[in-house]
Amino acid sequence: MSPRTQKQSDTDPRGNVLLASLDPADYEILMREAKVVALKFRKRLYCQDSPIDFIYFPITSMISLLASTTDELSIEMAMVGREGVVGASELLQRQGSMALSFVQLPGTAAQIDRYAFLKVASSRLRVQDVMHRHLFALMRQVLIRAACSRLHTMEERCARWLLMTHDRAGQDSFPLTQEFLSQMLGVRRATVNAATGTLKKKGLIQYVRGHITIIDRRGLESASCGCYQATIQVYSSILGTPDRRI
């Protein structure tokens, strides 16, 4: 994928739903301590249980949160895009990172130093409330995904994952290898190949040289299980995101 020209909206922190939901006074104070940064593809933000030096509010980027085991295996438990934040809840609880976090889709994010964020959050109850509500929505996403992995077919799970990524990507084509998707879903690559092959035959997606393109969005929604809409409804009710997409 050729780099897209950065637009003003790509660098506007209000492109992040949480920041946009803050009262003007809270937003202004928090943004005094923030800067917009470009996050590169596959950049690791935190290791699991590691100290958090910065928090990130994605604007056009997307972060994958992976649970790791002692034998270095990992599986994606949640994704965070413009609807959320990474690192804030752990800082408020004085804990290390709850997950291995890395950039799945390159783009921009508002970055805030840990000490600056804690200084603002400690005196602004609305900021704390927004962070806590986001954590609740994130935990609901994790629970829905856990149930999905046990109850639904691989084709349905692939469709759900692609829809959630499409929502956050802001464009129809994004980088994705089948090896990476198999890691995210915690299954063998051959299993993912079969599922994406079926979606491709149905004319829903196209896969070329490590990039997925969504061809038929409505068809992909029909191919997904109900977990996609359940996740959308959670974020809509808790964070006020649009009903159709995050």
PDB file of C-alpha atoms in Angstrom:
ATOM      1  CA  MET A   1       0.000   0.000   0.000  1.00  0.00           C
ATOM      2  CA  SER A   2       1.405   3.373  -0.910  1.00  0.00           C
ATOM      3  CA  PRO A   3       1.463   5.890   1.960  1.00  0.00           C
ATOM      4  CA  ARG A   4      -1.622   8.056   1.903  1.00  0.00           C
ATOM      5  CA  THR A   5      -1.347  11.809   2.038  1.00  0.00           C
ATOM      6  CA  GLN A   6      -1.838  12.971   5.593  1.00  0.00           C
ATOM      7  CA  LYS A   7      -4.942  15.135   5.907  1.00  0.00           C
ATOM      8  CA  GLN A   8      -5.801  17.618   8.626  1.00  0.00           C
ATOM      9  CA  SER A   9      -8.350  15.115   9.998  1.00  0.00           C
ATOM     10  CA  ASP A  10      -5.537  12.573  10.406  1.00  0.00           C
ATOM     11  CA  THR A  11      -3.842  14.829  12.942  1.00  0.00           C
ATOM     12  CA  ASP A  12      -6.917  16.225  14.714  1.00  0.00           C
ATOM     13  CA  PRO A  13      -7.162  14.576  18.171  1.00  0.00           C
ATOM     14  CA  ARG A  14     -10.950  14.975  18.001  1.00  0.00           C
ATOM     15  CA  GLY A  15     -10.881  12.173  15.470  1.00  0.00           C
ATOM     16  CA  ASN A  16     -10.632   9.994  18.561  1.00  0.00           C
ATOM     17  CA  VAL A  17     -14.097   9.343  20.001  1.00  0.00           C
ATOM     18  CA  LEU A  18     -13.002   9.499  23.651  1.00  0.00           C
ATOM     19  CA  LEU A  19     -11.215  12.814  23.261  1.00  0.00           C
ATOM     20  CA  ALA A  20     -14.119  14.255  21.284  1.00  0.00           C
ATOM     21  CA  SER A  21     -16.508  13.278  24.085  1.00  0.00           C
ATOM     22  CA  LEU A  22     -14.677  15.315  26.723  1.00  0.00           C
ATOM     23  CA  ASP A  23     -15.957  18.665  27.933  1.00  0.00           C
ATOM     24  CA  PRO A  24     -14.122  21.518  26.148  1.00  0.00           C
ATOM     25  CA  ALA A  25     -12.263  22.519  29.326  1.00  0.00           C
ATOM     26  CA  ASP A  26     -11.096  18.955  30.018  1.00  0.00           C
ATOM     27  CA  TYR A  27     -10.100  18.482  26.394  1.00  0.00           C
ATOM     28  CA  GLU A  28      -8.082  21.689  26.321  1.00  0.00           C
ATOM     29  CA  ILE A  29      -6.173  20.852  29.503  1.00  0.00           C
ATOM     30  CA  LEU A  30      -5.425  17.300  28.378  1.00  0.00           C
ATOM     31  CA  MET A  31      -4.290  18.416  24.921  1.00  0.00           C
ATOM     32  CA  ARG A  32      -1.788  20.846  26.410  1.00  0.00           C
ATOM     33  CA  GLU A  33       0.167  17.745  27.392  1.00  0.00           C
ATOM     34  CA  ALA A  34      -0.375  15.796  24.155  1.00  0.00           C
ATOM     35  CA  LYS A  35       1.277  15.565  20.782  1.00  0.00           C
ATOM     36  CA  VAL A  36       0.167  13.762  17.635  1.00  0.00           C
ATOM     37  CA  VAL A  37       2.596  11.045  16.542  1.00  0.00           C
ATOM     38  CA  ALA A  38       2.787   8.653  13.600  1.00  0.00           C
ATOM     39  CA  LEU A  39       2.738   4.985  14.619  1.00  0.00           C
ATOM     40  CA  LYS A  40       4.479   2.593  12.254  1.00  0.00           C
ATOM     41  CA  PHE A  41       3.148  -0.816  11.247  1.00  0.00           C
ATOM     42  CA  ARG A  42       3.979  -3.520  13.831  1.00  0.00           C
ATOM     43  CA  LYS A  43       5.512  -1.026  16.288  1.00  0.00           C
ATOM     44  CA  ARG A  44       5.407  -2.518  19.782  1.00  0.00           C
ATOM     45  CA  LEU A  45       3.993  -0.065  22.309  1.00  0.00           C
ATOM     46  CA  TYR A  46       4.129  -2.229  25.446  1.00  0.00           C
ATOM     47  CA  CYS A  47       5.091  -5.705  26.475  1.00  0.00           C
ATOM     48  CA  GLN A  48       2.689  -7.506  28.779  1.00  0.00           C
ATOM     49  CA  ASP A  49       3.195  -6.357  32.402  1.00  0.00           C
ATOM     50  CA  SER A  50       5.752  -3.722  31.343  1.00  0.00           C
ATOM     51  CA  PRO A  51       5.677  -0.155  32.738  1.00  0.00           C
ATOM     52  CA  ILE A  52       3.721   2.381  30.693  1.00  0.00           C
ATOM     53  CA  ASP A  53       5.550   5.561  29.771  1.00  0.00           C
ATOM     54  CA  PHE A  54       2.990   6.955  27.325  1.00  0.00           C
ATOM     55  CA  ILE A  55      -0.680   6.446  26.596  1.00  0.00           C
ATOM     56  CA  TYR A  56      -2.105   6.572  23.080  1.00  0.00           C
ATOM     57  CA  PHE A  57      -5.446   7.751  21.722  1.00  0.00           C
ATOM     58  CA  PRO A  58      -5.563   6.323  18.155  1.00  0.00           C
ATOM     59  CA  ILE A  59      -6.815   8.705  15.484  1.00  0.00           C
ATOM     60  CA  THR A  60      -6.206   6.758  12.270  1.00  0.00           C
ATOM     61  CA  SER A  61      -4.097   3.916  13.706  1.00  0.00           C
ATOM     62  CA  MET A  62      -5.255   0.670  15.301  1.00  0.00           C
ATOM     63  CA  ILE A  63      -3.660  -1.258  18.159  1.00  0.00           C
ATOM     64  CA  SER A  64      -3.917  -4.987  18.811  1.00  0.00           C
ATOM     65  CA  LEU A  65      -3.940  -6.215  22.412  1.00  0.00           C
ATOM     66  CA  LEU A  66      -2.526  -9.723  22.729  1.00  0.00           C
ATOM     67  CA  ALA A  67      -2.517 -12.064  25.702  1.00  0.00           C
ATOM     68  CA  SER A  68       0.832 -13.845  25.985  1.00  0.00           C
ATOM     69  CA  THR A  69       1.746 -17.046  27.789  1.00  0.00           C
ATOM     70  CA  THR A  70       5.035 -18.132  29.320  1.00  0.00           C
ATOM     71  CA  ASP A  71       5.882 -20.146  26.206  1.00  0.00           C
ATOM     72  CA  GLU A  72       5.664 -16.947  24.118  1.00  0.00           C
ATOM     73  CA  LEU A  73       2.446 -17.891  22.326  1.00  0.00           C
ATOM     74  CA  SER A  74      -0.083 -15.091  21.980  1.00  0.00           C
ATOM     75  CA  ILE A  75      -3.580 -14.412  20.714  1.00  0.00           C
ATOM     76  CA  GLU A  76      -5.425 -11.177  20.076  1.00  0.00           C
ATOM     77  CA  MET A  77      -7.983 -10.427  22.778  1.00  0.00           C
ATOM     78  CA  ALA A  78      -9.113  -6.982  21.623  1.00  0.00           C
ATOM     79  CA  MET A  79      -8.398  -4.184  19.179  1.00  0.00           C
ATOM     80  CA  VAL A  80      -8.420  -0.452  19.847  1.00  0.00           C
ATOM     81  CA  GLY A  81      -8.885   2.215  17.216  1.00  0.00           C
ATOM     82  CA  ARG A  82     -10.316   5.700  17.159  1.00  0.00           C
ATOM     83  CA  GLU A  83     -12.997   4.655  19.643  1.00  0.00           C
ATOM     84  CA  GLY A  84     -10.509   4.112  22.447  1.00  0.00           C
ATOM     85  CA  VAL A  85      -7.219   4.488  24.268  1.00  0.00           C
ATOM     86  CA  VAL A  86      -4.393   2.172  25.280  1.00  0.00           C
ATOM     87  CA  GLY A  87      -2.496   2.380  28.536  1.00  0.00           C
ATOM     88  CA  ALA A  88      -4.780   4.777  30.428  1.00  0.00           C
ATOM     89  CA  SER A  89      -6.651   2.271  32.600  1.00  0.00           C
ATOM     90  CA  GLU A  90      -3.443   0.598  33.728  1.00  0.00           C
ATOM     91  CA  LEU A  91      -1.942   3.948  34.702  1.00  0.00           C
ATOM     92  CA  LEU A  92      -5.009   4.891  36.717  1.00  0.00           C
ATOM     93  CA  GLN A  93      -4.683   1.589  38.568  1.00  0.00           C
ATOM     94  CA  ARG A  94      -0.888   1.978  38.917  1.00  0.00           C
ATOM     95  CA  GLN A  95      -0.360  -1.284  37.018  1.00  0.00           C
ATOM     96  CA  GLY A  96       1.819  -2.447  34.134  1.00  0.00           C
ATOM     97  CA  SER A  97       0.390  -3.119  30.695  1.00  0.00           C
ATOM     98  CA  MET A  98      -2.393  -5.698  30.703  1.00  0.00           C
ATOM     99  CA  ALA A  99      -1.390  -6.956  27.248  1.00  0.00           C
ATOM    100  CA  LEU A 100       1.251  -7.093  24.585  1.00  0.00           C
ATOM    101  CA  SER A 101       0.265  -4.086  22.485  1.00  0.00           C
ATOM    102  CA  PHE A 102       1.447  -3.335  18.979  1.00  0.00           C
ATOM    103  CA  VAL A 103       0.359  -1.322  15.955  1.00  0.00           C
ATOM    104  CA  GLN A 104      -1.747  -3.388  13.589  1.00  0.00           C
ATOM    105  CA  LEU A 105      -2.710  -0.525  11.267  1.00  0.00           C
ATOM    106  CA  PRO A 106      -0.242   2.347  10.866  1.00  0.00           C
ATOM    107  CA  GLY A 107      -1.498   5.856  11.372  1.00  0.00           C
ATOM    108  CA  THR A 108      -1.674   8.682  13.857  1.00  0.00           C
ATOM    109  CA  ALA A 109      -2.400   8.857  17.570  1.00  0.00           C
ATOM    110  CA  ALA A 110      -2.412  11.460  20.321  1.00  0.00           C
ATOM    111  CA  GLN A 111       0.408  10.564  22.714  1.00  0.00           C
ATOM    112  CA  ILE A 112       0.543  11.733  26.328  1.00  0.00           C
ATOM    113  CA  ASP A 113       3.316  11.224  28.877  1.00  0.00           C
ATOM    114  CA  ARG A 114       2.291   9.105  31.869  1.00  0.00           C
ATOM    115  CA  TYR A 115       3.004  11.800  34.470  1.00  0.00           C
ATOM    116  CA  ALA A 116       1.178  14.476  32.522  1.00  0.00           C
ATOM    117  CA  PHE A 117      -1.851  12.215  32.059  1.00  0.00           C
ATOM    118  CA  LEU A 118      -2.002  11.250  35.733  1.00  0.00           C
ATOM    119  CA  LYS A 119      -1.706  14.896  36.770  1.00  0.00           C
ATOM    120  CA  VAL A 120      -4.682  15.852  34.609  1.00  0.00           C
ATOM    121  CA  ALA A 121      -6.783  12.758  35.385  1.00  0.00           C
ATOM    122  CA  SER A 122      -6.304  13.118  39.141  1.00  0.00           C
ATOM    123  CA  SER A 123      -8.042  16.492  39.112  1.00  0.00           C
ATOM    124  CA  ARG A 124     -10.582  15.994  36.319  1.00  0.00           C
ATOM    125  CA  LEU A 125     -13.328  13.534  37.251  1.00  0.00           C
ATOM    126  CA  ARG A 126     -14.843  13.574  33.762  1.00  0.00           C
ATOM    127  CA  VAL A 127     -11.545  12.349  32.308  1.00  0.00           C
ATOM    128  CA  GLN A 128     -11.481   9.488  34.818  1.00  0.00           C
ATOM    129  CA  ASP A 129     -15.091   8.605  34.024  1.00  0.00           C
ATOM    130  CA  VAL A 130     -14.430   8.409  30.290  1.00  0.00           C
ATOM    131  CA  MET A 131     -11.413   6.153  30.870  1.00  0.00           C
ATOM    132  CA  HIS A 132     -13.386   3.827  33.145  1.00  0.00           C
ATOM    133  CA  ARG A 133     -16.256   3.567  30.666  1.00  0.00           C
ATOM    134  CA  HIS A 134     -13.831   2.713  27.916  1.00  0.00           C
ATOM    135  CA  LEU A 135     -12.283  -0.030  30.055  1.00  0.00           C
ATOM    136  CA  PHE A 136     -15.742  -1.525  30.615  1.00  0.00           C
ATOM    137  CA  ALA A 137     -16.447  -1.510  26.863  1.00  0.00           C
ATOM    138  CA  LEU A 138     -13.034  -3.057  26.204  1.00  0.00           C
ATOM    139  CA  MET A 139     -13.662  -5.844  28.697  1.00  0.00           C
ATOM    140  CA  ARG A 140     -17.015  -6.538  27.059  1.00  0.00           C
ATOM    141  CA  GLN A 141     -15.209  -6.815  23.718  1.00  0.00           C
ATOM    142  CA  VAL A 142     -12.844  -9.384  25.269  1.00  0.00           C
ATOM    143  CA  LEU A 143     -15.762 -11.428  26.653  1.00  0.00           C
ATOM    144  CA  ILE A 144     -17.641 -11.367  23.345  1.00  0.00           C
ATOM    145  CA  ARG A 145     -14.517 -12.535  21.519  1.00  0.00           C
ATOM    146  CA  ALA A 146     -13.955 -15.354  23.997  1.00  0.00           C
ATOM    147  CA  ALA A 147     -17.491 -16.639  23.443  1.00  0.00           C
ATOM    148  CA  CYS A 148     -17.142 -16.170  19.671  1.00  0.00           C
ATOM    149  CA  SER A 149     -14.025 -18.340  19.549  1.00  0.00           C
ATOM    150  CA  ARG A 150     -15.955 -21.239  21.087  1.00  0.00           C
ATOM    151  CA  LEU A 151     -19.358 -20.887  19.465  1.00  0.00           C
ATOM    152  CA  HIS A 152     -18.915 -19.797  15.865  1.00  0.00           C
ATOM    153  CA  THR A 153     -17.357 -21.070  12.667  1.00  0.00           C
ATOM    154  CA  MET A 154     -14.011 -19.854  11.397  1.00  0.00           C
ATOM    155  CA  GLU A 155     -15.682 -18.175   8.421  1.00  0.00           C
ATOM    156  CA  GLU A 156     -17.942 -16.202  10.782  1.00  0.00           C
ATOM    157  CA  ARG A 157     -15.009 -15.283  13.027  1.00  0.00           C
ATOM    158  CA  CYS A 158     -12.899 -14.135  10.074  1.00  0.00           C
ATOM    159  CA  ALA A 159     -15.752 -11.984   8.791  1.00  0.00           C
ATOM    160  CA  ARG A 160     -16.232 -10.446  12.235  1.00  0.00           C
ATOM    161  CA  TRP A 161     -12.518  -9.677  12.575  1.00  0.00           C
ATOM    162  CA  LEU A 162     -12.323  -8.133   9.105  1.00  0.00           C
ATOM    163  CA  LEU A 163     -15.369  -5.952   9.768  1.00  0.00           C
ATOM    164  CA  MET A 164     -13.934  -4.633  13.029  1.00  0.00           C
ATOM    165  CA  THR A 165     -10.624  -3.881  11.331  1.00  0.00           C
ATOM    166  CA  HIS A 166     -12.393  -2.247   8.387  1.00  0.00           C
ATOM    167  CA  ASP A 167     -14.267   0.052  10.777  1.00  0.00           C
ATOM    168  CA  ARG A 168     -11.010   1.316  12.239  1.00  0.00           C
ATOM    169  CA  ALA A 169      -8.964   1.384   9.042  1.00  0.00           C
ATOM    170  CA  GLY A 170     -10.992   4.152   7.407  1.00  0.00           C
ATOM    171  CA  GLN A 171     -10.334   2.613   3.995  1.00  0.00           C
ATOM    172  CA  ASP A 172     -11.286  -0.546   2.140  1.00  0.00           C
ATOM    173  CA  SER A 173      -7.767  -1.963   1.765  1.00  0.00           C
ATOM    174  CA  PHE A 174      -5.345  -2.618   4.617  1.00  0.00           C
ATOM    175  CA  PRO A 175      -2.199  -4.734   5.214  1.00  0.00           C
ATOM    176  CA  LEU A 176      -2.877  -8.272   6.383  1.00  0.00           C
ATOM    177  CA  THR A 177      -1.171 -11.604   5.874  1.00  0.00           C
ATOM    178  CA  GLN A 178      -2.979 -14.880   6.438  1.00  0.00           C
ATOM    179  CA  GLU A 179      -0.189 -15.916   8.802  1.00  0.00           C
ATOM    180  CA  PHE A 180      -0.863 -12.821  10.895  1.00  0.00           C
ATOM    181  CA  LEU A 181      -4.625 -13.398  10.837  1.00  0.00           C
ATOM    182  CA  SER A 182      -4.121 -16.979  12.008  1.00  0.00           C
ATOM    183  CA  GLN A 183      -2.092 -15.664  14.950  1.00  0.00           C
ATOM    184  CA  MET A 184      -4.766 -13.117  15.814  1.00  0.00           C
ATOM    185  CA  LEU A 185      -7.490 -15.781  15.790  1.00  0.00           C
ATOM    186  CA  GLY A 186      -5.362 -18.439  17.468  1.00  0.00           C
ATOM    187  CA  VAL A 187      -5.741 -21.114  14.782  1.00  0.00           C
ATOM    188  CA  ARG A 188      -3.614 -22.852  12.178  1.00  0.00           C
ATOM    189  CA  ARG A 189      -2.842 -20.963   8.991  1.00  0.00           C
ATOM    190  CA  ALA A 190      -4.523 -23.649   6.872  1.00  0.00           C
ATOM    191  CA  THR A 191      -7.762 -23.073   8.795  1.00  0.00           C
ATOM    192  CA  VAL A 192      -7.648 -19.338   8.088  1.00  0.00           C
ATOM    193  CA  ASN A 193      -6.750 -19.958   4.445  1.00  0.00           C
ATOM    194  CA  ALA A 194      -9.883 -22.049   4.007  1.00  0.00           C
ATOM    195  CA  ALA A 195     -12.124 -19.443   5.657  1.00  0.00           C
ATOM    196  CA  THR A 196     -10.732 -16.456   3.749  1.00  0.00           C
ATOM    197  CA  GLY A 197     -10.833 -18.544   0.566  1.00  0.00           C
ATOM    198  CA  THR A 198     -14.568 -19.029   1.053  1.00  0.00           C
ATOM    199  CA  LEU A 199     -15.103 -15.299   1.640  1.00  0.00           C
ATOM    200  CA  LYS A 200     -13.084 -14.555  -1.480  1.00  0.00           C
ATOM    201  CA  LYS A 201     -15.094 -17.009  -3.605  1.00  0.00           C
ATOM    202  CA  LYS A 202     -18.279 -15.304  -2.451  1.00  0.00           C
ATOM    203  CA  GLY A 203     -16.905 -12.014  -3.764  1.00  0.00           C
ATOM    204  CA  LEU A 204     -16.764 -10.398  -0.319  1.00  0.00           C
ATOM    205  CA  ILE A 205     -13.028  -9.756  -0.108  1.00  0.00           C
ATOM    206  CA  GLN A 206      -9.943  -9.687  -2.284  1.00  0.00           C
ATOM    207  CA  TYR A 207      -6.505 -10.798  -1.109  1.00  0.00           C
ATOM    208  CA  VAL A 208      -3.406  -9.681  -3.032  1.00  0.00           C
ATOM    209  CA  ARG A 209       0.210  -9.533  -1.853  1.00  0.00           C
ATOM    210  CA  GLY A 210      -0.411  -9.197   1.845  1.00  0.00           C
ATOM    211  CA  HIS A 211      -3.346  -6.801   1.562  1.00  0.00           C
ATOM    212  CA  ILE A 212      -7.033  -7.421   2.140  1.00  0.00           C
ATOM    213  CA  THR A 213      -9.630  -5.346   0.300  1.00  0.00           C
ATOM    214  CA  ILE A 214     -13.257  -5.332   1.396  1.00  0.00           C
ATOM    215  CA  ILE A 215     -15.354  -5.712  -1.766  1.00  0.00           C
ATOM    216  CA  ASP A 216     -18.860  -6.315  -0.393  1.00  0.00           C
ATOM    217  CA  ARG A 217     -19.335  -4.810   3.068  1.00  0.00           C
ATOM    218  CA  ARG A 218     -22.989  -5.857   3.426  1.00  0.00           C
ATOM    219  CA  GLY A 219     -22.206  -9.366   2.305  1.00  0.00           C
ATOM    220  CA  LEU A 220     -19.412  -9.583   4.858  1.00  0.00           C
ATOM    221  CA  GLU A 221     -21.802  -8.475   7.591  1.00  0.00           C
ATOM    222  CA  SER A 222     -24.190 -11.245   6.559  1.00  0.00           C
ATOM    223  CA  ALA A 223     -21.336 -13.768   6.682  1.00  0.00           C
ATOM    224  CA  SER A 224     -20.342 -12.674  10.198  1.00  0.00           C
ATOM    225  CA  CYS A 225     -21.790 -14.025  13.409  1.00  0.00           C
ATOM    226  CA  GLY A 226     -23.847 -11.781  15.705  1.00  0.00           C
ATOM    227  CA  CYS A 227     -20.741 -10.924  17.741  1.00  0.00           C
ATOM    228  CA  TYR A 228     -19.897  -8.057  15.416  1.00  0.00           C
ATOM    229  CA  GLN A 229     -23.207  -6.273  15.983  1.00  0.00           C
ATOM    230  CA  ALA A 230     -23.065  -7.116  19.697  1.00  0.00           C
ATOM    231  CA  THR A 231     -19.710  -5.326  19.950  1.00  0.00           C
ATOM    232  CA  ILE A 232     -21.023  -2.312  18.025  1.00  0.00           C
ATOM    233  CA  GLN A 233     -23.992  -2.078  20.403  1.00  0.00           C
ATOM    234  CA  VAL A 234     -21.714  -2.205  23.458  1.00  0.00           C
ATOM    235  CA  TYR A 235     -19.602   0.711  22.258  1.00  0.00           C
ATOM    236  CA  SER A 236     -22.679   2.636  21.151  1.00  0.00           C
ATOM    237  CA  SER A 237     -24.409   2.339  24.522  1.00  0.00           C
ATOM    238  CA  ILE A 238     -21.322   2.934  26.676  1.00  0.00           C
ATOM    239  CA  LEU A 239     -19.289   5.421  24.633  1.00  0.00           C
ATOM    240  CA  GLY A 240     -21.879   6.906  22.273  1.00  0.00           C
ATOM    241  CA  THR A 241     -20.254   5.700  19.046  1.00  0.00           C
ATOM    242  CA  PRO A 242     -22.469   5.435  15.922  1.00  0.00           C
ATOM    243  CA  ASP A 243     -24.773   2.399  15.896  1.00  0.00           C
ATOM    244  CA  ARG A 244     -23.564   1.080  12.562  1.00  0.00           C
ATOM    245  CA  ARG A 245     -19.811   1.323  12.954  1.00  0.00           C
ATOM    246  CA  ILE A 246     -17.294   2.199  15.603  1.00  0.00           C
TER     247      ILE A 246
END
